[in-house]
Amino acid sequence: MPAGPGFPYQRILDELRDEIMTGTRVSDEKLPSENELADQYDTTRPTVRRALAFLKGEGLIVTRQGQGAFVRSKPRVRLLISGSNYQRHRSAGLPGFNAQVSEQGMVPEQVLREVVTINSSAEVATRLKIAEGSPVVVRRRTFLADGQPVALCDSCYPADLVADTVIAVPQRIKGGVYAVIEDPHGPIHREVSRYEVQMR
């Protein structure tokens, strides 16, 4: 599991991941060497190596013998977020991302990076219609197509709604979170009428 946010390992991991996913570091760009990253973050090479290994496991970077680590290229994926798509994919029992990637002839995968409970920001609170600072459960995932990352997605849920459900547990959920929310025999049994997406 990643260390806390103040640890060099976690800072290296978070900052490099964000730079790659936002395009600050472009496809096939060579990353700084282990020594350079160790100096930059005032840490050791083993700590840097651990962070790079995690990024490689997420499919964000590749290593080349004797050359170093490079940003992995992204596949072209077109995602259409709409109510009709959502209903069609839910009826088929498929998460929307998985369904759309499969429809484009690629193999979808969602890697669950972590599940944490934090205090909501003003933006999240507004979207969820809760008080700013209220606890929310965040499920952080990396979306991949044919083994290559295409987006990061952080999904936020009011903690008082999902705290005692599988949604708050760091594990994959068969059928996705919405299946749990809409299960008529489940702990929440509500209908999803609206959702907002912000991926990076």
PDB file of N, CA, C and O in Angstrom, residues 16 19 25 28 39 46 60 77 89 122 144 156 164 172 183 196 198:
ATOM      1  N   LEU A  16       4.488  12.166 -10.208  1.00  0.00           N
ATOM      2  CA  LEU A  16       4.791  11.593 -11.525  1.00  0.00           C
ATOM      3  C   LEU A  16       3.513  11.081 -12.187  1.00  0.00           C
ATOM      4  O   LEU A  16       3.312  11.272 -13.396  1.00  0.00           O
ATOM      5  N   GLU A  19       1.628  14.073 -13.524  1.00  0.00           N
ATOM      6  CA  GLU A  19       2.298  14.650 -14.689  1.00  0.00           C
ATOM      7  C   GLU A  19       2.065  13.806 -15.934  1.00  0.00           C
ATOM      8  O   GLU A  19       1.884  14.330 -17.043  1.00  0.00           O
ATOM      9  N   ARG A  25       4.064  15.217 -18.878  1.00  0.00           N
ATOM     10  CA  ARG A  25       5.091  14.321 -19.429  1.00  0.00           C
ATOM     11  C   ARG A  25       4.446  13.541 -20.560  1.00  0.00           C
ATOM     12  O   ARG A  25       3.431  12.871 -20.354  1.00  0.00           O
ATOM     13  N   ASP A  28       6.488   8.384 -24.381  1.00  0.00           N
ATOM     14  CA  ASP A  28       7.870   8.025 -24.719  1.00  0.00           C
ATOM     15  C   ASP A  28       8.909   8.973 -24.128  1.00  0.00           C
ATOM     16  O   ASP A  28      10.101   8.841 -24.415  1.00  0.00           O
ATOM     17  N   ASP A  39      17.698  12.896  -5.615  1.00  0.00           N
ATOM     18  CA  ASP A  39      18.162  14.240  -5.241  1.00  0.00           C
ATOM     19  C   ASP A  39      16.995  15.220  -5.191  1.00  0.00           C
ATOM     20  O   ASP A  39      16.889  16.038  -4.272  1.00  0.00           O
ATOM     21  N   PRO A  46      16.408   3.365  -3.360  1.00  0.00           N
ATOM     22  CA  PRO A  46      15.391   2.325  -3.148  1.00  0.00           C
ATOM     23  C   PRO A  46      13.977   2.889  -3.044  1.00  0.00           C
ATOM     24  O   PRO A  46      13.018   2.270  -3.518  1.00  0.00           O
ATOM     25  N   LEU A  60       1.734   2.872 -16.306  1.00  0.00           N
ATOM     26  CA  LEU A  60       2.011   4.256 -16.708  1.00  0.00           C
ATOM     27  C   LEU A  60       3.398   4.434 -17.319  1.00  0.00           C
ATOM     28  O   LEU A  60       3.606   5.347 -18.107  1.00  0.00           O
ATOM     29  N   VAL A  77      -8.873   6.335 -27.232  1.00  0.00           N
ATOM     30  CA  VAL A  77     -10.165   5.837 -26.768  1.00  0.00           C
ATOM     31  C   VAL A  77     -11.144   7.002 -26.760  1.00  0.00           C
ATOM     32  O   VAL A  77     -10.835   8.076 -26.256  1.00  0.00           O
ATOM     33  N   HIS A  89     -25.824   0.373 -20.833  1.00  0.00           N
ATOM     34  CA  HIS A  89     -24.752  -0.416 -20.237  1.00  0.00           C
ATOM     35  C   HIS A  89     -25.170  -0.999 -18.891  1.00  0.00           C
ATOM     36  O   HIS A  89     -24.798  -2.123 -18.553  1.00  0.00           O
ATOM     37  N   ALA A 122     -14.818  21.957  -1.282  1.00  0.00           N
ATOM     38  CA  ALA A 122     -15.997  22.758  -1.621  1.00  0.00           C
ATOM     39  C   ALA A 122     -16.637  22.259  -2.911  1.00  0.00           C
ATOM     40  O   ALA A 122     -17.871  22.167  -3.015  1.00  0.00           O
ATOM     41  N   LEU A 144      -7.672   1.534 -17.975  1.00  0.00           N
ATOM     42  CA  LEU A 144      -6.748   1.088 -19.007  1.00  0.00           C
ATOM     43  C   LEU A 144      -7.502   0.482 -20.183  1.00  0.00           C
ATOM     44  O   LEU A 144      -8.589  -0.080 -20.015  1.00  0.00           O
ATOM     45  N   CYS A 156     -16.405   9.907  -5.694  1.00  0.00           N
ATOM     46  CA  CYS A 156     -16.682  10.345  -4.320  1.00  0.00           C
ATOM     47  C   CYS A 156     -18.128  10.023  -3.939  1.00  0.00           C
ATOM     48  O   CYS A 156     -19.057  10.275  -4.711  1.00  0.00           O
ATOM     49  N   ASP A 164     -20.836   1.682   5.564  1.00  0.00           N
ATOM     50  CA  ASP A 164     -20.967   0.284   5.999  1.00  0.00           C
ATOM     51  C   ASP A 164     -21.235  -0.668   4.834  1.00  0.00           C
ATOM     52  O   ASP A 164     -21.804  -1.745   5.026  1.00  0.00           O
ATOM     53  N   ARG A 172     -12.375  -4.821  -5.529  1.00  0.00           N
ATOM     54  CA  ARG A 172     -13.206  -4.697  -6.728  1.00  0.00           C
ATOM     55  C   ARG A 172     -14.641  -5.059  -6.396  1.00  0.00           C
ATOM     56  O   ARG A 172     -14.900  -5.889  -5.528  1.00  0.00           O
ATOM     57  N   ASP A 183     -29.173  -1.892  -6.040  1.00  0.00           N
ATOM     58  CA  ASP A 183     -29.651  -3.224  -5.670  1.00  0.00           C
ATOM     59  C   ASP A 183     -30.877  -3.095  -4.759  1.00  0.00           C
ATOM     60  O   ASP A 183     -30.789  -2.561  -3.649  1.00  0.00           O
ATOM     61  N   GLU A 196     -21.921  12.929 -12.292  1.00  0.00           N
ATOM     62  CA  GLU A 196     -21.017  13.866 -12.956  1.00  0.00           C
ATOM     63  C   GLU A 196     -19.641  13.220 -13.020  1.00  0.00           C
ATOM     64  O   GLU A 196     -19.212  12.596 -12.058  1.00  0.00           O
ATOM     65  N   GLN A 198     -15.506  13.618 -13.883  1.00  0.00           N
ATOM     66  CA  GLN A 198     -14.321  14.444 -14.134  1.00  0.00           C
ATOM     67  C   GLN A 198     -13.128  13.518 -14.087  1.00  0.00           C
ATOM     68  O   GLN A 198     -12.688  13.100 -13.022  1.00  0.00           O
TER      69      GLN A 198
END
